[in-house]
Short mmCIF file of C-alpha atoms and ligand atoms in Angstrom, two decimals:
data_model
loop_
_atom_site.label_atom_id
_atom_site.label_comp_id
_atom_site.label_asym_id
_atom_site.label_seq_id
_atom_site.Cartn_x
_atom_site.Cartn_y
_atom_site.Cartn_z
CA MET Y 116 2.02 190.03 -64.40
CA THR Y 117 2.02 191.26 -68.04
CA GLU Y 118 -0.01 194.61 -69.06
CA GLN Y 119 -3.25 192.61 -70.19
CA SER Y 120 -3.74 191.49 -66.67
CA GLU Y 121 -3.83 194.98 -64.92
CA LYS Y 122 -6.64 196.15 -67.38
CA LEU Y 123 -10.14 196.46 -65.59
CA ILE Y 124 -13.40 195.97 -67.61
CA THR Y 125 -16.78 196.50 -65.94
CA ILE Y 126 -19.65 194.37 -67.01
CA PHE Y 127 -23.20 195.58 -66.86
CA GLY Y 128 -25.60 192.17 -66.72
CA GLY Y 129 -22.60 189.57 -65.90
CA SER Y 130 -25.02 187.69 -63.80
CA GLY Y 131 -27.07 187.06 -67.35
CA PHE Y 132 -26.85 184.00 -70.30
CA ILE Y 133 -24.17 185.70 -72.06
CA GLY Y 134 -22.46 187.71 -69.04
CA ARG Y 135 -21.47 184.64 -67.39
CA HIS Y 136 -19.64 183.40 -70.34
CA LEU Y 137 -18.26 186.66 -70.88
CA VAL Y 138 -16.94 187.07 -67.34
CA ARG Y 139 -15.03 183.88 -67.25
CA ARG Y 140 -13.67 184.82 -71.16
CA MET Y 141 -12.03 188.23 -69.82
CA ALA Y 142 -10.65 186.44 -66.43
CA GLU Y 143 -8.90 183.87 -68.31
CA GLN Y 144 -7.59 186.56 -70.35
CA GLY Y 145 -6.10 188.04 -67.54
CA TRP Y 146 -8.62 191.07 -67.12
CA ARG Y 147 -9.67 192.12 -63.79
CA VAL Y 148 -13.51 191.79 -64.10
CA ARG Y 149 -15.97 194.08 -62.03
CA VAL Y 150 -19.42 192.93 -62.61
CA VAL Y 151 -22.23 195.10 -61.59
CA VAL Y 152 -25.49 193.28 -60.25
CA ARG Y 153 -28.49 194.24 -58.61
CA ASP Y 154 -28.51 191.25 -56.17
CA THR Y 155 -24.57 190.43 -55.19
CA GLU Y 156 -25.70 187.30 -53.49
CA ARG Y 157 -27.17 186.18 -56.53
CA ALA Y 158 -24.32 186.22 -58.46
CA THR Y 159 -21.64 184.73 -56.19
CA PHE Y 160 -21.36 181.80 -58.87
CA LEU Y 161 -19.18 184.17 -60.72
CA LYS Y 162 -16.76 184.36 -58.23
CA VAL Y 163 -15.20 180.88 -59.21
CA ALA Y 164 -14.71 182.22 -63.01
CA GLY Y 165 -11.52 183.82 -62.04
CA ARG Y 166 -8.87 183.63 -59.19
CA VAL Y 167 -9.12 184.75 -55.56
CA GLY Y 168 -9.63 188.67 -55.93
CA GLN Y 169 -9.76 188.65 -60.03
CA ILE Y 170 -13.63 189.03 -60.03
CA SER Y 171 -15.52 191.52 -57.97
CA LEU Y 172 -19.12 191.78 -57.84
CA VAL Y 173 -20.41 195.38 -56.89
CA PRO Y 174 -24.38 196.49 -56.39
CA GLY Y 175 -25.81 198.91 -58.80
CA SER Y 176 -28.60 199.48 -61.23
CA ILE Y 177 -28.50 200.23 -65.01
CA SER Y 178 -30.92 203.17 -63.91
CA ASN Y 179 -29.49 204.75 -61.40
CA GLU Y 180 -26.62 206.93 -62.57
CA GLN Y 181 -25.03 207.42 -59.11
CA SER Y 182 -24.36 203.65 -59.46
CA VAL Y 183 -23.47 203.64 -62.98
CA GLU Y 184 -20.72 206.35 -62.47
CA ALA Y 185 -19.05 204.55 -59.35
CA ALA Y 186 -19.43 200.82 -60.95
CA VAL Y 187 -17.02 202.68 -64.27
CA GLN Y 188 -14.57 204.54 -62.69
CA GLY Y 189 -11.01 203.37 -63.24
CA ALA Y 190 -12.26 200.63 -66.18
CA ASP Y 191 -10.26 200.77 -69.43
CA ALA Y 192 -13.08 199.27 -70.97
CA VAL Y 193 -17.30 198.61 -70.07
CA VAL Y 194 -19.71 196.10 -71.46
CA ASN Y 195 -23.43 196.43 -71.57
CA LEU Y 196 -25.54 193.58 -71.82
CA VAL Y 197 -28.60 194.42 -69.85
CA GLY Y 198 -31.86 193.94 -71.41
CA VAL Y 199 -35.02 192.50 -70.45
CA LEU Y 200 -37.57 190.27 -72.42
CA TYR Y 201 -40.75 192.12 -70.89
CA GLN Y 202 -41.71 195.18 -69.34
CA ARG Y 203 -43.00 195.34 -65.57
CA GLY Y 204 -43.70 197.99 -63.77
CA LYS Y 205 -40.36 200.64 -63.84
CA ARG Y 206 -38.83 197.84 -66.06
CA SER Y 207 -39.89 199.18 -69.19
CA PHE Y 208 -37.91 198.49 -72.31
CA GLN Y 209 -37.40 202.45 -72.74
CA ALA Y 210 -36.28 202.81 -68.87
CA ILE Y 211 -33.79 199.58 -69.58
CA HIS Y 212 -32.67 199.75 -73.27
CA ALA Y 213 -32.48 203.35 -73.93
CA ASN Y 214 -32.50 205.24 -70.74
CA GLY Y 215 -30.07 202.73 -68.96
CA ALA Y 216 -28.37 202.36 -71.94
CA ALA Y 217 -27.68 205.89 -71.77
CA ASN Y 218 -26.66 206.21 -68.41
CA VAL Y 219 -23.64 203.80 -69.17
CA ALA Y 220 -22.69 205.34 -72.19
CA LYS Y 221 -22.62 208.81 -71.02
CA ALA Y 222 -20.51 207.60 -67.70
CA ALA Y 223 -18.32 205.54 -69.54
CA ALA Y 224 -17.20 208.67 -71.91
CA LYS Y 225 -17.14 210.76 -68.47
CA ALA Y 226 -15.13 208.59 -66.93
CA GLY Y 227 -12.49 208.50 -69.59
CA VAL Y 228 -12.99 205.00 -70.48
CA LYS Y 229 -11.60 203.56 -73.66
CA ARG Y 230 -13.83 200.94 -75.33
CA LEU Y 231 -17.46 200.51 -74.71
CA VAL Y 232 -19.45 197.11 -76.53
CA HIS Y 233 -22.87 197.61 -76.35
CA ILE Y 234 -24.82 194.68 -77.02
CA SER Y 235 -28.46 195.26 -79.12
CA ALA Y 236 -30.30 193.20 -80.95
CA LEU Y 237 -30.69 192.09 -84.37
CA GLY Y 238 -34.07 193.71 -85.76
CA ALA Y 239 -33.50 197.17 -83.76
CA ASP Y 240 -35.13 199.52 -85.60
CA THR Y 241 -37.32 202.26 -84.79
CA ALA Y 242 -40.00 201.93 -87.40
CA SER Y 243 -40.29 198.05 -85.98
CA PRO Y 244 -43.86 197.53 -84.84
CA SER Y 245 -42.29 195.82 -81.54
CA LYS Y 246 -41.35 197.97 -78.66
CA TYR Y 247 -38.75 195.83 -77.64
CA ALA Y 248 -36.61 196.75 -81.38
CA GLN Y 249 -37.93 200.01 -80.82
CA SER Y 250 -35.85 200.77 -77.69
CA LYS Y 251 -33.09 198.85 -78.59
CA ALA Y 252 -32.85 201.54 -81.37
CA ALA Y 253 -33.44 204.12 -79.32
CA GLY Y 254 -30.60 202.64 -76.85
CA GLU Y 255 -28.07 202.28 -79.99
CA SER Y 256 -28.66 206.01 -80.77
CA ALA Y 257 -28.12 207.06 -77.56
CA VAL Y 258 -25.00 205.14 -77.02
CA ARG Y 259 -23.33 206.49 -80.23
CA ASP Y 260 -24.76 210.18 -79.23
CA ALA Y 261 -22.74 210.13 -75.93
CA PHE Y 262 -20.11 207.45 -76.85
CA PRO Y 263 -19.07 207.81 -80.81
CA GLY Y 264 -16.17 204.91 -80.44
CA ALA Y 265 -18.64 202.38 -78.66
CA THR Y 266 -18.68 198.81 -80.78
CA ILE Y 267 -22.68 198.24 -81.19
CA LEU Y 268 -23.25 194.21 -81.45
CA ARG Y 269 -26.79 193.18 -82.99
CA PRO Y 270 -26.59 189.47 -82.07
CA SER Y 271 -29.83 187.32 -83.69
CA VAL Y 272 -31.55 184.51 -80.97
CA ILE Y 273 -28.38 183.29 -79.13
CA PHE Y 274 -27.77 179.56 -78.54
CA GLY Y 275 -25.58 178.04 -75.65
CA ALA Y 276 -26.60 175.72 -72.82
CA GLU Y 277 -28.28 178.52 -70.67
CA ASP Y 278 -30.26 179.56 -73.46
CA GLY Y 279 -33.80 180.46 -72.83
CA PHE Y 280 -35.42 180.21 -76.51
CA PHE Y 281 -33.99 176.23 -77.64
CA ASN Y 282 -34.11 175.33 -73.54
CA LEU Y 283 -38.25 176.50 -73.83
CA PHE Y 284 -38.93 174.77 -76.52
CA GLY Y 285 -36.65 171.42 -75.15
CA TRP Y 286 -39.03 172.27 -71.91
CA MET Y 287 -42.44 171.84 -73.93
CA MET Y 288 -41.39 168.95 -75.67
CA GLN Y 289 -40.93 167.75 -72.49
CA ILE Y 290 -44.01 168.51 -70.98
CA PHE Y 291 -46.87 168.66 -74.29
CA PRO Y 292 -47.29 165.99 -77.06
CA VAL Y 293 -48.11 168.83 -79.75
CA VAL Y 294 -45.91 171.72 -79.75
CA PRO Y 295 -47.03 174.39 -82.26
CA PHE Y 296 -45.44 177.00 -83.76
CA PHE Y 297 -47.12 180.32 -85.40
CA THR Y 298 -47.45 180.98 -89.30
CA ASN Y 299 -49.34 183.38 -91.86
CA THR Y 300 -49.98 180.84 -93.81
CA VAL Y 301 -50.76 176.82 -94.66
CA PRO Y 302 -48.16 174.48 -93.72
CA HIS Y 303 -46.49 173.76 -97.19
CA ALA Y 304 -47.05 176.75 -99.04
CA GLU Y 305 -43.58 179.53 -99.30
CA GLY Y 306 -43.66 180.75 -95.69
CA GLY Y 307 -45.17 178.09 -93.85
CA GLY Y 308 -42.79 177.40 -91.94
CA GLY Y 309 -43.04 180.57 -89.97
CA PRO Y 310 -40.61 183.23 -89.33
CA LYS Y 311 -36.69 182.59 -89.92
CA PHE Y 312 -33.77 182.91 -87.39
CA GLN Y 313 -30.06 182.80 -87.81
CA PRO Y 314 -29.44 181.43 -84.41
CA VAL Y 315 -25.78 182.10 -83.34
CA TYR Y 316 -23.35 180.47 -80.35
CA VAL Y 317 -23.08 181.97 -77.33
CA GLY Y 318 -18.87 181.27 -77.47
CA ASP Y 319 -19.04 183.58 -80.30
CA VAL Y 320 -20.75 186.54 -79.40
CA VAL Y 321 -18.34 186.27 -76.45
CA ALA Y 322 -15.36 185.77 -78.43
CA ALA Y 323 -16.13 188.57 -80.65
CA ILE Y 324 -16.89 191.29 -77.71
CA SER Y 325 -13.48 189.84 -76.18
CA GLN Y 326 -12.08 191.39 -79.20
CA ALA Y 327 -14.13 194.66 -79.59
CA VAL Y 328 -12.75 195.30 -76.30
CA SER Y 329 -9.39 194.23 -76.51
CA GLY Y 330 -8.22 196.78 -79.21
CA GLU Y 331 -9.37 199.95 -81.73
CA ALA Y 332 -10.44 197.65 -84.74
CA HIS Y 333 -14.15 197.86 -84.11
CA ALA Y 334 -14.61 201.22 -82.59
CA GLY Y 335 -17.68 203.03 -83.75
CA LYS Y 336 -19.20 200.32 -85.54
CA THR Y 337 -21.53 198.08 -85.68
CA TYR Y 338 -22.15 194.48 -86.35
CA GLU Y 339 -24.98 191.70 -87.09
CA LEU Y 340 -23.73 188.78 -85.43
CA ALA Y 341 -25.51 185.57 -86.22
CA GLY Y 342 -24.85 181.88 -87.32
CA PRO Y 343 -24.03 180.23 -90.35
CA ARG Y 344 -27.50 179.04 -91.20
CA VAL Y 345 -31.30 180.43 -91.51
CA TYR Y 346 -33.91 178.03 -89.76
CA ASP Y 347 -37.71 178.45 -90.33
CA MET Y 348 -39.39 178.07 -86.63
CA ARG Y 349 -40.45 174.40 -88.21
CA GLU Y 350 -36.57 173.28 -89.19
CA ILE Y 351 -35.73 174.58 -85.57
CA LEU Y 352 -38.90 172.91 -83.69
CA ASN Y 353 -37.34 169.94 -85.68
CA MET Y 354 -34.14 170.34 -84.36
CA VAL Y 355 -35.23 170.17 -80.58
CA ASN Y 356 -37.45 167.50 -81.22
CA ASP Y 357 -34.15 165.15 -82.49
CA ALA Y 358 -32.13 166.41 -80.03
CA THR Y 359 -34.80 165.86 -77.23
CA GLN Y 360 -35.79 162.22 -79.04
CA ARG Y 361 -39.39 163.24 -78.20
CA LYS Y 362 -41.19 162.93 -81.26
CA ARG Y 363 -43.58 165.29 -80.93
CA TRP Y 364 -46.18 166.64 -83.03
CA ILE Y 365 -45.13 170.07 -84.69
CA ILE Y 366 -48.25 171.73 -86.11
CA GLY Y 367 -48.41 175.41 -87.35
CA VAL Y 368 -51.23 178.02 -86.03
CA PRO Y 369 -52.13 181.28 -87.49
CA TYR Y 370 -50.92 184.40 -85.70
CA PHE Y 371 -54.38 185.51 -83.90
CA ILE Y 372 -54.22 182.38 -81.84
CA ALA Y 373 -50.82 183.16 -80.81
CA SER Y 374 -52.03 187.16 -79.90
CA MET Y 375 -54.80 185.52 -78.24
CA GLN Y 376 -52.51 183.04 -76.00
CA ALA Y 377 -50.51 186.17 -75.42
CA LEU Y 378 -53.18 188.17 -74.08
CA PHE Y 379 -53.53 185.75 -70.91
CA LEU Y 380 -49.95 184.26 -71.02
CA GLN Y 381 -48.25 188.07 -70.25
CA PHE Y 382 -49.41 188.09 -67.00
CA LEU Y 383 -47.49 185.03 -65.66
CA PRO Y 384 -45.16 185.56 -63.20
CA THR Y 385 -42.16 184.85 -65.75
CA PRO Y 386 -44.53 185.26 -69.19
CA LEU Y 387 -44.37 182.93 -71.55
CA LEU Y 388 -45.49 185.07 -74.56
CA THR Y 389 -46.40 188.74 -74.32
CA PRO Y 390 -48.19 190.58 -77.22
CA ASP Y 391 -45.05 192.10 -78.30
CA GLN Y 392 -43.07 189.12 -78.37
CA VAL Y 393 -45.86 187.96 -80.86
CA LYS Y 394 -44.66 190.96 -82.73
CA GLN Y 395 -40.91 190.14 -82.84
CA LEU Y 396 -41.80 186.66 -83.92
CA LYS Y 397 -43.45 187.32 -86.74
CA ILE Y 398 -40.27 189.45 -87.96
CA GLY Y 399 -38.08 186.72 -87.20
CA SER Y 400 -34.16 187.29 -86.54
CA VAL Y 401 -32.23 186.83 -89.79
CA CYS Y 402 -29.29 189.60 -90.79
CA SER Y 403 -30.15 192.13 -92.81
CA GLY Y 404 -26.75 191.70 -94.84
CA THR Y 405 -26.40 195.76 -94.91
CA LEU Y 406 -23.63 195.29 -91.95
CA PRO Y 407 -20.48 193.49 -90.91
CA GLY Y 408 -20.50 189.97 -89.04
CA LEU Y 409 -18.89 187.46 -87.40
CA ASP Y 410 -16.42 186.98 -90.23
CA ALA Y 411 -15.04 190.62 -89.71
CA PHE Y 412 -13.91 189.34 -86.33
CA GLY Y 413 -12.28 185.98 -88.07
CA ILE Y 414 -14.74 183.88 -86.29
CA ALA Y 415 -16.30 180.68 -87.87
CA PRO Y 416 -19.50 180.83 -86.77
CA THR Y 417 -20.67 177.84 -84.78
CA ALA Y 418 -23.24 175.27 -86.27
CA ALA Y 419 -26.64 174.86 -83.81
CA GLU Y 420 -26.50 171.03 -84.64
CA ALA Y 421 -23.24 170.62 -83.38
CA ILE Y 422 -23.83 172.39 -79.73
CA ILE Y 423 -27.69 171.84 -79.05
CA PRO Y 424 -28.14 168.05 -78.74
CA THR Y 425 -25.26 168.31 -76.15
CA TYR Y 426 -27.47 170.34 -73.64
CA LEU Y 427 -30.73 169.64 -74.96
CA LYS Y 428 -30.57 165.95 -73.89
CA ARG Y 429 -31.63 167.07 -70.62
CA TYR Y 430 -35.27 167.28 -71.98
CA ARG Y 431 -34.80 163.53 -73.16
CA ALA Y 432 -37.12 160.71 -71.42
CA LEU Y 433 -35.55 158.74 -68.39
CA GLN Y 434 -36.77 155.95 -70.07
CA GLN Y 435 -34.44 156.44 -72.72
CA THR Y 436 -31.28 156.85 -70.95
CA LYS Y 437 -32.48 153.74 -69.11
CA ARG Y 438 -32.87 151.75 -72.38
CA LEU Y 439 -29.51 152.67 -74.01
CA ARG Y 440 -28.13 151.54 -70.39
CA MET Y 441 -29.70 148.76 -70.75
CA THR Y 442 -28.89 147.92 -74.03
CA PRO Y 443 -26.80 144.90 -73.96
CA ARG Y 444 -23.43 145.33 -75.80
CA LYS Y 445 -21.90 143.48 -78.73
CA GLY Y 446 -20.10 140.66 -77.97
CA HIS Y 447 -22.11 140.30 -74.20
N1 LIG A 684 -30.24 185.86 -75.61
C1 LIG A 684 -30.44 186.48 -76.30
O1 LIG A 684 -31.32 185.37 -77.62
C2 LIG A 684 -29.99 188.13 -77.02
C3 LIG A 684 -30.92 187.53 -78.21
C4 LIG A 684 -30.46 189.48 -79.11
C5 LIG A 684 -29.99 190.24 -77.94
N2 LIG A 684 -29.48 189.92 -76.39
C6 LIG A 684 -28.99 191.21 -75.84
O2 LIG A 684 -28.23 190.62 -74.97
C7 LIG A 684 -28.58 190.83 -73.66
C8 LIG A 684 -27.66 189.92 -72.97
O3 LIG A 684 -28.52 189.18 -72.71
P1 LIG A 684 -28.48 188.17 -72.08
O4 LIG A 684 -29.64 186.72 -72.57
O5 LIG A 684 -27.45 187.32 -71.25
O6 LIG A 684 -29.73 188.37 -70.86
P2 LIG A 684 -30.32 187.83 -69.43
O7 LIG A 684 -29.68 186.44 -69.22
O8 LIG A 684 -31.39 188.09 -69.34
O9 LIG A 684 -29.41 188.60 -68.46
C9 LIG A 684 -29.69 189.60 -67.90
C10 LIG A 684 -28.61 190.41 -67.20
O10 LIG A 684 -29.25 192.18 -67.02
C11 LIG A 684 -29.44 192.16 -65.86
N3 LIG A 684 -30.13 193.18 -65.25
C12 LIG A 684 -31.42 193.35 -66.05
N4 LIG A 684 -32.04 194.51 -65.43
C13 LIG A 684 -30.63 195.13 -64.79
C14 LIG A 684 -30.62 196.77 -64.15
N5 LIG A 684 -31.54 197.53 -63.99
N6 LIG A 684 -29.85 196.91 -63.89
C15 LIG A 684 -28.67 195.86 -64.24
N7 LIG A 684 -28.46 194.62 -64.82
C16 LIG A 684 -29.93 194.80 -64.40
C17 LIG A 684 -29.81 191.13 -64.97
O11 LIG A 684 -29.39 191.09 -63.67
P3 LIG A 684 -30.47 190.42 -62.52
O12 LIG A 684 -30.25 189.04 -62.35
O13 LIG A 684 -30.41 191.61 -61.77
O14 LIG A 684 -31.74 190.87 -63.29
C18 LIG A 684 -28.82 190.14 -66.00
O15 LIG A 684 -27.60 189.88 -65.62
C19 LIG A 684 -29.74 191.85 -73.97
O16 LIG A 684 -29.12 192.95 -74.01
C20 LIG A 684 -30.61 191.32 -74.46
O17 LIG A 684 -31.09 192.20 -75.19
C21 LIG A 684 -29.80 188.77 -76.28
#
């Protein structure tokens, strides 16, 4: 057994989108992986990401200081991936992104953990109009105060088979003949394609996290993680249209319509759009250029066009698959 194989990593939020990729990556690298989840039964799928006994699931919430302290005991590294997209009851942005992050950082410092990686988000800013972005900034400063050597990663919107962003538009293309994006100006004027994003591949984010937990080189630093290209919202929807082969109409509509829709959609059991998300959409998600990025990890960012069609093809019409299957092969 190598020295690396005896190391223990505690991952908060390991059952989520990034988390499941990270659990697999760390297990492949020989780490023992302890995943903190609120519902261990729902997270049993993670067990097969490693050898028998390599991945353990422990019940706990980031909001419960005792469970956080117990979860980091004996860990060499800790990663906090916990985040929420909307507020519901006690699950406020402040409670999860700021207070929860502080609980993890304080417990990790107290337990003598060597490496802490905290996942924030591009646009984290106390002066942002979005409460999500404000709470992410509050979380970053709480982490820095409690654990100065933490590595803070701010990803842009992330793509990968289980993502929430591209899959949502794929699903919309499957259902609706017209798919809107929001813009402040007329479609063909500068900025008429809507807000700008720099999507980053989940595999690249996980590669950066695994490097940050494995050595001291990235300690105490903050990084912005983004893909190789900036797209406006219309370009993103065109990409989804191509990948799903749906040929939907993509139209720009003013933000006040988004705000009105959000007033209703925020009350769905899983909100499709909230007023705070409309504020985030307006800002977009592009690197500031003032912080180091994936290149500081020696990672060449993966292009969205190389990956997105591989999983958005699930939203293609059945008819399409049938037609392809029934097309006679040349020479027959
Ligand atoms: N995905 C993106 O495009 C993106 C972009 C920028 C930043 N980020 C940030 O990256 C992080 C991970 O994102 P993700 O997309 O992987 O999120 P995700 O799929 O929603 O996963 C979030 C995880 O947090 C867990 N969780 C929620 N509340 C918890 C609590 N009170 N205690 C313990 N665990 C709790 C969830 O587990 P349950 O099953 O128990 O709910 C889930 O495992 C988040 O901080 C997010 O803000 C994501």
